[in-house]
Coordinates of C-alpha atoms and ligand atoms in Angstrom, one line a residue:
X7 CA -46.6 93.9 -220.2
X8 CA -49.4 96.6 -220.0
X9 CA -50.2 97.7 -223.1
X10 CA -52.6 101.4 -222.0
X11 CA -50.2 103.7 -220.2
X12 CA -53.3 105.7 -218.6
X13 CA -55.3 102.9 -217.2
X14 CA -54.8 103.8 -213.0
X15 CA -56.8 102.3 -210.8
X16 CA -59.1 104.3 -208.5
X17 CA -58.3 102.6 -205.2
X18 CA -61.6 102.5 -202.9
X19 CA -59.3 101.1 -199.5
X20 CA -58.2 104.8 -199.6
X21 CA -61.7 106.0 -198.3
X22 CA -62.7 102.8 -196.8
X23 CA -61.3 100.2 -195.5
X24 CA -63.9 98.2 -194.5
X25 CA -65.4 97.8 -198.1
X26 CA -65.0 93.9 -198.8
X27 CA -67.4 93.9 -201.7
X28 CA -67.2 95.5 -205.0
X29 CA -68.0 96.2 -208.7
X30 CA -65.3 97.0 -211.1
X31 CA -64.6 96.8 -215.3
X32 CA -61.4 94.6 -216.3
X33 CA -59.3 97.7 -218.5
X34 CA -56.5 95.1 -219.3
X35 CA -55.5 91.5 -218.8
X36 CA -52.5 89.8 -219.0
X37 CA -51.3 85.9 -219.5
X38 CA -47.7 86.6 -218.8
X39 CA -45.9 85.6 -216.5
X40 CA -48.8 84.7 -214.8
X41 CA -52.6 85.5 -215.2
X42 CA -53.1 88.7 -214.0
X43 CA -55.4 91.4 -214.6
X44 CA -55.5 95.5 -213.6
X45 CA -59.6 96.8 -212.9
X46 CA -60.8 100.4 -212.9
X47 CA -61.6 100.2 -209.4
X48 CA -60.2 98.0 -206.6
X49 CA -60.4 97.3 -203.0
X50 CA -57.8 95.0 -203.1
X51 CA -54.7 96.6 -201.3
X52 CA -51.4 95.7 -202.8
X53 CA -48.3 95.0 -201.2
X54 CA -46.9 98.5 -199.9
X55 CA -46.1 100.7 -197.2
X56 CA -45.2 97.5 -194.9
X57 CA -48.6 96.3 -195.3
X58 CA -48.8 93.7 -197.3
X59 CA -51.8 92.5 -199.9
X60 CA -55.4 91.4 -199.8
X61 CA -56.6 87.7 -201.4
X62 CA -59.7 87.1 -202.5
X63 CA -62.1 85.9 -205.2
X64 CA -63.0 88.1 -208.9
X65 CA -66.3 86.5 -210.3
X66 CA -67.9 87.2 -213.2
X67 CA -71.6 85.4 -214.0
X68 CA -69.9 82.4 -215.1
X69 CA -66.3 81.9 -213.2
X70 CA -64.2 82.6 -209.9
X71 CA -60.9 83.1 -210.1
X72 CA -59.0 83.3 -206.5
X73 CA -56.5 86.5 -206.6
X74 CA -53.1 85.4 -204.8
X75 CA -50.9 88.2 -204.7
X76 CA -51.4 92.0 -205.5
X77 CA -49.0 94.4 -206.2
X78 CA -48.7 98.2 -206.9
X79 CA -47.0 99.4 -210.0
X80 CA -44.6 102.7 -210.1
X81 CA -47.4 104.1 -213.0
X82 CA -49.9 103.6 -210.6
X83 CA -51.7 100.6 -211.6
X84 CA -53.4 97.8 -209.0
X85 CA -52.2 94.6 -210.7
X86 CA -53.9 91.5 -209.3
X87 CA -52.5 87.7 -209.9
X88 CA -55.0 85.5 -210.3
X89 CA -54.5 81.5 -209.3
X90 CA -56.4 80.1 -212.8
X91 CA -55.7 81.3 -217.0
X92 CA -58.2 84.0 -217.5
X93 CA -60.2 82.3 -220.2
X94 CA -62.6 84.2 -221.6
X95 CA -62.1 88.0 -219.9
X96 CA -61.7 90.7 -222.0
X97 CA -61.2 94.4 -221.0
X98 CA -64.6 95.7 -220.7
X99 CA -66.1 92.5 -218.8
X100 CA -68.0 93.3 -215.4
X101 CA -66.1 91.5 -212.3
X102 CA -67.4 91.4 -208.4
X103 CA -64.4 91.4 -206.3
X104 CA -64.4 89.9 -202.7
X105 CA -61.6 90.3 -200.7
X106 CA -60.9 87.9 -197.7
X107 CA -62.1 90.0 -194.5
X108 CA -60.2 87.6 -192.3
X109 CA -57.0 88.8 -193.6
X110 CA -57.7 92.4 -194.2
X111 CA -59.1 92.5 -190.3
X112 CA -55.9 90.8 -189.2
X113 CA -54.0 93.6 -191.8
X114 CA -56.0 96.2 -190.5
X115 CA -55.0 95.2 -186.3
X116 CA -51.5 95.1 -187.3
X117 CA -51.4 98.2 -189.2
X118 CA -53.1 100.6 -187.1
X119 CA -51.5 98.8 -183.9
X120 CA -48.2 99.7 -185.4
X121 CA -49.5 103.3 -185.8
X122 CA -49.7 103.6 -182.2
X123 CA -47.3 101.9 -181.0
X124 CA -44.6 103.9 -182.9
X125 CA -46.1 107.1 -181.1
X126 CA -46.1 105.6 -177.4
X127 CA -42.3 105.0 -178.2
X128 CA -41.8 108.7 -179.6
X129 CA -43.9 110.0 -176.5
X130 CA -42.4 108.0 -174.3
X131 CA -38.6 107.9 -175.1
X132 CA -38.1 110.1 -178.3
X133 CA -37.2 106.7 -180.2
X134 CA -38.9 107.1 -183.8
X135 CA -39.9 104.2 -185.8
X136 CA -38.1 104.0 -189.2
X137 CA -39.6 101.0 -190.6
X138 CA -42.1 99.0 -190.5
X139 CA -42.7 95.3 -191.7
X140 CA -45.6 93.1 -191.4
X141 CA -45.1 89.6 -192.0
X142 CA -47.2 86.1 -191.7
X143 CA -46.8 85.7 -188.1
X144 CA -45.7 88.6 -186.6
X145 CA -44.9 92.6 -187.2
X146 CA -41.7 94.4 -186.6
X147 CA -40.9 97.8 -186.0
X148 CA -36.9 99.3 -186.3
X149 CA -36.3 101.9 -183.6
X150 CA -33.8 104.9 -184.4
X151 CA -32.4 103.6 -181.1
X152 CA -29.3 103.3 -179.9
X153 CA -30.0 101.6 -176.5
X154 CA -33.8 100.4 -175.9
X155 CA -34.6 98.3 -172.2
X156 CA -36.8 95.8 -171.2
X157 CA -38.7 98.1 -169.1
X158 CA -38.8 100.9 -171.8
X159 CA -40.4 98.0 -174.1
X160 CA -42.9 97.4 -171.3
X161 CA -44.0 100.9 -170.2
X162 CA -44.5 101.4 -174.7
X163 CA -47.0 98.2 -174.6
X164 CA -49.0 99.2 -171.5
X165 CA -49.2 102.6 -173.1
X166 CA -50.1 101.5 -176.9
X167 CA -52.5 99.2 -175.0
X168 CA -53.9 101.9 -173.1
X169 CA -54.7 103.5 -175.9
X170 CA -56.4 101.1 -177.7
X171 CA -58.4 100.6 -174.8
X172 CA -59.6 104.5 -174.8
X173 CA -61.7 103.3 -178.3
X174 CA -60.0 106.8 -179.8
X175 CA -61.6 107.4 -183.0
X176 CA -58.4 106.5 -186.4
X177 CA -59.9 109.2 -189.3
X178 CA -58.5 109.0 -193.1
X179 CA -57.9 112.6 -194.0
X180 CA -56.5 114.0 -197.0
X181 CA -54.4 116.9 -197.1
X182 CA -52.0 119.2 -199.1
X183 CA -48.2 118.4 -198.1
X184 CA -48.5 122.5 -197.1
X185 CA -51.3 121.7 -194.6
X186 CA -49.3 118.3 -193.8
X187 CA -46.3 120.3 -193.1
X188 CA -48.3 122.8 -190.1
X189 CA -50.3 119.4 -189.0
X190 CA -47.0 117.9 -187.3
X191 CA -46.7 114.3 -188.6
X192 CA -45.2 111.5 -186.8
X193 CA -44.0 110.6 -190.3
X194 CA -44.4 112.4 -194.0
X195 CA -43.3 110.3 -197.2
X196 CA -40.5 111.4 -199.5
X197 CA -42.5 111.1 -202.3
X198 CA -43.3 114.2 -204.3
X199 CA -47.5 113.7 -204.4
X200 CA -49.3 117.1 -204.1
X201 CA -52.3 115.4 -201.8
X202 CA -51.3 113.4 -198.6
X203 CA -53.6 110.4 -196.9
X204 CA -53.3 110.8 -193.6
X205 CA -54.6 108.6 -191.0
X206 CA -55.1 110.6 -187.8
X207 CA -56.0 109.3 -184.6
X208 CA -57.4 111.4 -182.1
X209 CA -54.8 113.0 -180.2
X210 CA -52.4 110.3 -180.6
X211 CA -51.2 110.1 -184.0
X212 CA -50.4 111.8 -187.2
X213 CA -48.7 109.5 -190.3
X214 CA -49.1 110.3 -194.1
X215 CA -50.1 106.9 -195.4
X216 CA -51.7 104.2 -197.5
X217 CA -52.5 101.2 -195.6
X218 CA -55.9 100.1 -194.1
X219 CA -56.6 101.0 -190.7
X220 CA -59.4 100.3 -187.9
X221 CA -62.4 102.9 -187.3
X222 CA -61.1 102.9 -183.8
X223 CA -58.4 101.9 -181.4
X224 CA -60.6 99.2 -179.7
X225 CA -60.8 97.6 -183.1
X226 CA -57.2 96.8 -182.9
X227 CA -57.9 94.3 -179.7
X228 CA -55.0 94.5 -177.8
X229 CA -51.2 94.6 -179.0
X230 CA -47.9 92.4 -177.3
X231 CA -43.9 92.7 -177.6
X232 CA -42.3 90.0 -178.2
X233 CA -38.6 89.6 -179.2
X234 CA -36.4 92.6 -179.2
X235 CA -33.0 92.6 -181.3
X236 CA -30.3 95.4 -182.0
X237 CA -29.9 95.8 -186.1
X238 CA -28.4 97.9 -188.1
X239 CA -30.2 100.7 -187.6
X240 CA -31.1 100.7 -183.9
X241 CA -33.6 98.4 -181.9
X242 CA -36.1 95.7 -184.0
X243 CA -39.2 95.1 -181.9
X244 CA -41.4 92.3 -183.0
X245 CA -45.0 92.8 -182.1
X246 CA -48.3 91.2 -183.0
X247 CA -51.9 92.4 -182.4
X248 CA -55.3 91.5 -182.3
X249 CA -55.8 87.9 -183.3
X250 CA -52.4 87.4 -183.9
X251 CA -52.0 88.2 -180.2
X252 CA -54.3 86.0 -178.9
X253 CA -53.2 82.9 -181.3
X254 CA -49.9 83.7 -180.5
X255 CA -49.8 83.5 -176.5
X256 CA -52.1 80.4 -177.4
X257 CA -49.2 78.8 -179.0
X258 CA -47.0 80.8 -176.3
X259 CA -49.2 78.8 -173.5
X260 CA -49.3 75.6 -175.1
X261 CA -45.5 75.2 -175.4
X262 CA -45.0 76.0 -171.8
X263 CA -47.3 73.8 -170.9
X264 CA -46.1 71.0 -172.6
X265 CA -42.5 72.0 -171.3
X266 CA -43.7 72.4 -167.5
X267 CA -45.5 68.5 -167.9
X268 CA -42.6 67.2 -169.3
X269 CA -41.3 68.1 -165.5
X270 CA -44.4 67.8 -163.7
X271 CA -43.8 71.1 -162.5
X272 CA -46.4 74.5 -162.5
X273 CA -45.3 76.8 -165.8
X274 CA -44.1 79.8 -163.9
X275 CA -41.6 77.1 -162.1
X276 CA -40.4 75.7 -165.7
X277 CA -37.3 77.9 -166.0
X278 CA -36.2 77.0 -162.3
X279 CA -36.3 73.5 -163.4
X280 CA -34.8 74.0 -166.4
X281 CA -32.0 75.7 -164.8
X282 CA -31.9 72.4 -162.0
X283 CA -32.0 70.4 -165.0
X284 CA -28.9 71.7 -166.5
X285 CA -26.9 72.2 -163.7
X286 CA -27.5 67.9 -163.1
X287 CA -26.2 67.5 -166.6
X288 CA -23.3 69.3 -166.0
X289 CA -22.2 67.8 -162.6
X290 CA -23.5 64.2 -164.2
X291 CA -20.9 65.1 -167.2
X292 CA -18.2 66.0 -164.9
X293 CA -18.9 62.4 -163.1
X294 CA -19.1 60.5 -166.2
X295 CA -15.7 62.0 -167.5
X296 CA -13.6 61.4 -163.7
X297 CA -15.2 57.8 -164.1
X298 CA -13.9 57.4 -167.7
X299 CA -10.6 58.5 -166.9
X300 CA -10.7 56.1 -163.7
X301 CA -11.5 53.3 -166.3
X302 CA -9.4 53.9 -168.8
X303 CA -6.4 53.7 -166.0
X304 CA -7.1 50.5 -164.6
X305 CA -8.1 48.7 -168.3
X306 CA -4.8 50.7 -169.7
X307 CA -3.2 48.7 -166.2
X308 CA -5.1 45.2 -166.9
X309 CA -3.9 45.1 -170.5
X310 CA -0.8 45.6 -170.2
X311 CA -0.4 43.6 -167.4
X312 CA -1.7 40.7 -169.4
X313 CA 0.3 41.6 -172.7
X314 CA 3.8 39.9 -173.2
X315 CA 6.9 41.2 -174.1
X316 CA 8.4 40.3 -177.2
X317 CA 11.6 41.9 -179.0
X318 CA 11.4 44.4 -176.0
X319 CA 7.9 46.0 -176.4
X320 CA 4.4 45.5 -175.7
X321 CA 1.8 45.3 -178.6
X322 CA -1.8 46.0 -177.6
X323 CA -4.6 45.1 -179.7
X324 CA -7.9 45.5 -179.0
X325 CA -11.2 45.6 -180.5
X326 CA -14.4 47.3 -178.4
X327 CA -17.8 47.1 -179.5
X328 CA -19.3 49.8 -177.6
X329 CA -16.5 52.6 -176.8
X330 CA -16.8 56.1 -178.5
X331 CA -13.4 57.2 -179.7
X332 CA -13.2 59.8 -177.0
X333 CA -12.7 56.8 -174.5
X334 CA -10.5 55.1 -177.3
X335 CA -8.3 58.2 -176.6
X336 CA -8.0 58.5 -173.1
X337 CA -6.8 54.8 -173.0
X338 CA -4.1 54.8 -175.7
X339 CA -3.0 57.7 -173.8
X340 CA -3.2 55.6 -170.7
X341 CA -1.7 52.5 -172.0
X342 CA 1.4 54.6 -173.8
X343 CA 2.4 56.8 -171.0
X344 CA 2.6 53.5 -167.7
X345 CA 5.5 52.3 -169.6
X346 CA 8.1 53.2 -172.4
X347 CA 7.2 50.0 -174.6
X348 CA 4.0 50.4 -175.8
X349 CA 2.7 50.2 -179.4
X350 CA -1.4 50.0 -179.1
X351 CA -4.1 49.6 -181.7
X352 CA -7.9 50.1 -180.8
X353 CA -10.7 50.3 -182.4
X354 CA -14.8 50.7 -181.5
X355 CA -17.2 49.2 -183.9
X356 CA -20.2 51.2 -182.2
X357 CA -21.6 53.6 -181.9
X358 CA -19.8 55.2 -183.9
X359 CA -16.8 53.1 -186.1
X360 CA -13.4 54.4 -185.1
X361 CA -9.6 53.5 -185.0
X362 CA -7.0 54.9 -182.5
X363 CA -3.3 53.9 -182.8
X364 CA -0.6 55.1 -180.3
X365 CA 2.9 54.5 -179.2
X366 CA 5.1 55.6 -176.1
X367 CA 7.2 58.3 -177.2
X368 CA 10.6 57.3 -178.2
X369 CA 8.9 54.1 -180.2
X370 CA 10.3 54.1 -183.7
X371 CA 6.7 53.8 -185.7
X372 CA 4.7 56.6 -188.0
X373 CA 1.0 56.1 -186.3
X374 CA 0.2 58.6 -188.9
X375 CA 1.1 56.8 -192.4
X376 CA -0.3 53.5 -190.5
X377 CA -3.6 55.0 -190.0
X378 CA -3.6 56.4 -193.6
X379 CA -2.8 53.6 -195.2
X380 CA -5.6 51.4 -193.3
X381 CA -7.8 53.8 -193.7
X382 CA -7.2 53.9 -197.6
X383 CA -7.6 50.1 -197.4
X384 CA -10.9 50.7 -195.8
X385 CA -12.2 53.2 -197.2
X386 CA -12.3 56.2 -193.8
X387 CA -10.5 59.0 -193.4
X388 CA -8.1 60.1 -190.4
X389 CA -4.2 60.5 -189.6
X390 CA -2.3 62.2 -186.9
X391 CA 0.9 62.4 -185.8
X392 CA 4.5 59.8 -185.2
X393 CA 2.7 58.7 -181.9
X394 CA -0.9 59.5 -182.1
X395 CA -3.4 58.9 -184.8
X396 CA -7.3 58.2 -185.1
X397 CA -9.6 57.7 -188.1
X398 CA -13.3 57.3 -188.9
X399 CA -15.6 54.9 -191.0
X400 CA -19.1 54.6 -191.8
X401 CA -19.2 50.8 -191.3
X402 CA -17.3 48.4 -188.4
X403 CA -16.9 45.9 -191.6
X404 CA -13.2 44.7 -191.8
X405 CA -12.3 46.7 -188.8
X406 CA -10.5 43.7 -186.8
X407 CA -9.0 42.2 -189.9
X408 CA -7.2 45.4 -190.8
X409 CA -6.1 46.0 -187.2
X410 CA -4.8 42.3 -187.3
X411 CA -3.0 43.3 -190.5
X412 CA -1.5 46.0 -188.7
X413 CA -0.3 44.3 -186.1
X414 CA 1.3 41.9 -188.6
X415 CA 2.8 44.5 -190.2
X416 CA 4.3 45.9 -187.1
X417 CA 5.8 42.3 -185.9
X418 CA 8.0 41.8 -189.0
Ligands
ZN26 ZN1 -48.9 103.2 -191.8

């Protein structure tokens, strides 16, 4: 795709991060896949390092094109997607860059609040961060962890946030990875580079890195723990800082909120309602199933009570329109254990449609291959065994015709 194999870009978010605003000279462009384009000089940081890239705007005199993803290359280019075809850019053509602040700010909070959060966790507990991910709406960290408390994760927070609080100056240093190696780093890259970027702040932290950082701690606002989960490799702890903090317990606040109204209740007392709540469900569902059993033996008693004999069995057919098979269940049950004789065909037609046929055991019938066939006949599915069978449809259409059929079928 690139066509010059020297052309690296000299990446001005190394010594500043706070440079929005820049010149540059287009070296080489490219249509395909998508519009893209690589500069001599960029402040746009691509995706790397956890961090991931800058948007923004390249204008020349007579066009803007927005730049929607950035990415590094392994040969060391800066390649920057742009949203529109290039039209008439050629290598050589001047470009201002702009890069949304917004985003880089919010980059810059998460980034540098990682940084020192990862060392509260290694002062505190020994429990080194081994990666780092930054996403839309919130950061992780993966602790090399095998246990990791609620109350460790709170003591880390108070102490990251302590620190942010003491305004400690973060400075970009670069270094030899000899000098690296008697500095003591938190964290020193694999990668065979002669110089190391390190970003140092004041007596708190030492990383080898490439990502954009705040002048100082107090720049990063404040930072908050959120969920904690075990993975593979230890302990994930999501975090967000700065903004994201503050627009996330926001949204945090909001929802409870909404939740405690919805009980008319303060928000610290939401979860004993919740708990009250549930706890009424499940005695009310405990009720609800004593009372359907208590129904279901005194209608299995009415029907059959009102069902005649003939040829020395009792045929019961019945058609609900507002019985959930559950309850279509308990009855046949019912209706085929208070006596020997009992052949029974049900069927709901809402709210859900549903068929249940049953016999006393000892009755010579398949419930099974009847309930297969009618359901083949109407287009369901469901089977079961000699004396129990249910089945399921989309529609109640037909339902009492076919259980008249049945029934029929069953007399002769
Ligand atoms: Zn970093």
């Amino acid at each position: 795709m690139w066509l010059n194999e020297l052309s690296m870009t000299d990446r001005l978010y190394y010594r500043d991060s706070f440079l929005y605003d820049f010149d540059a000279e287009i070296l080489e462009l490219s249509g395909n896949p998508r519009p893209a384009l690589v500069l001599d000089r960029t402040a746009f940081y691509p995706t790397s390092g956890g961090q991931i890239f800058d948007t923004g705007v390249v204008s020349t005199e007579y066009k803007r094109l927005n730049v929607t993803e950035v990415v590094d290359t392994e040969d060391g280019r800066v390649v920057h997607y742009l949203e529109a075809p290039l039209g008439d850019l050629t290598p050589g053509t001047r470009i201002h860059g702009q890069i949304d602040a917004t985003r880089r700010r919010d980059h810059m909070q998460q980034h540098s609040g990682q940084h020192v959060l990862s060392a509260a966790f290694v002062r505190l507990f020994n429990q080194h961060t081994v990666s780092f991910h930054m996403g839309d709406d919130y950061c992780s960290i993966d602790l090399d962890t095998p246990t990791l408390t609620k109350d460790q994760v709170e003591q880390a927070e108070s102490l990251a946030n302590e620190v942010i609080l003491e305004n400690r100056p973060v400075d970009i240093r670069f270094v030899t990875r000899d000098e690296a190696a008697s500095l003591g780093l938190r964290k020193i890259p694999v990668a065979e580079r002669d110089e190391l970027r390190i970003i140092d702040i004041r007596e708190w932290d030492l990383s080898a890195c490439g990502g954009t950082h705040v002048k100082q701690t107090g720049q990063i606002g404040c930072i908050l723990l959120r969920k904690t989960e075990r993975v593979r490799q230890g302990w994930r702890v999501e975090f967000v800082a700065g903004q994201r903090a503050v627009a996330t317990a926001r949204r945090d606040f909001t929802t409870l909120t909404e939740s405690a109204s919805l009980f008319s209740a303060h928000i610290y007392d939401v979860q004993q309602q919740v708990r009250k709540s549930l706890d009424e469900v499940r005695s009310l569902r405990k009720q609800r199933e004593q009372s359907q059993e208590e129904l279901a033996a005194a209608q299995a008693a009415a029907m059959l009570a009102e069902t005649p004999e003939s040829s020395g069995r009792k045929l019961v057919v019945r058609t609900f329109a507002d019985r959930d098979i559950t309850f279509l269940k308990l009855l046949a049950q019912k209706l085929t254990r208070l006596a020997p004789n009992v052949v029974t065909l049900l069927a709901t037609t809402s709210p859900q449609p549903s068929l249940v046929f049953a016999q006393s055991a000892g009755q010579p019938n398949d419930m099974g291959a009847l309930m297969k066939g009618t359901m083949s006949k109407l287009g369901g599915r469901g089977g079961g065994s000699n004396d129990m069978a249910q089945g399921g449809l989309t529609g109640a259409e037909g339902v009492k015709a076919a259980l008249n059929s049945v029934a029929q079928s069953l007399h002769t």
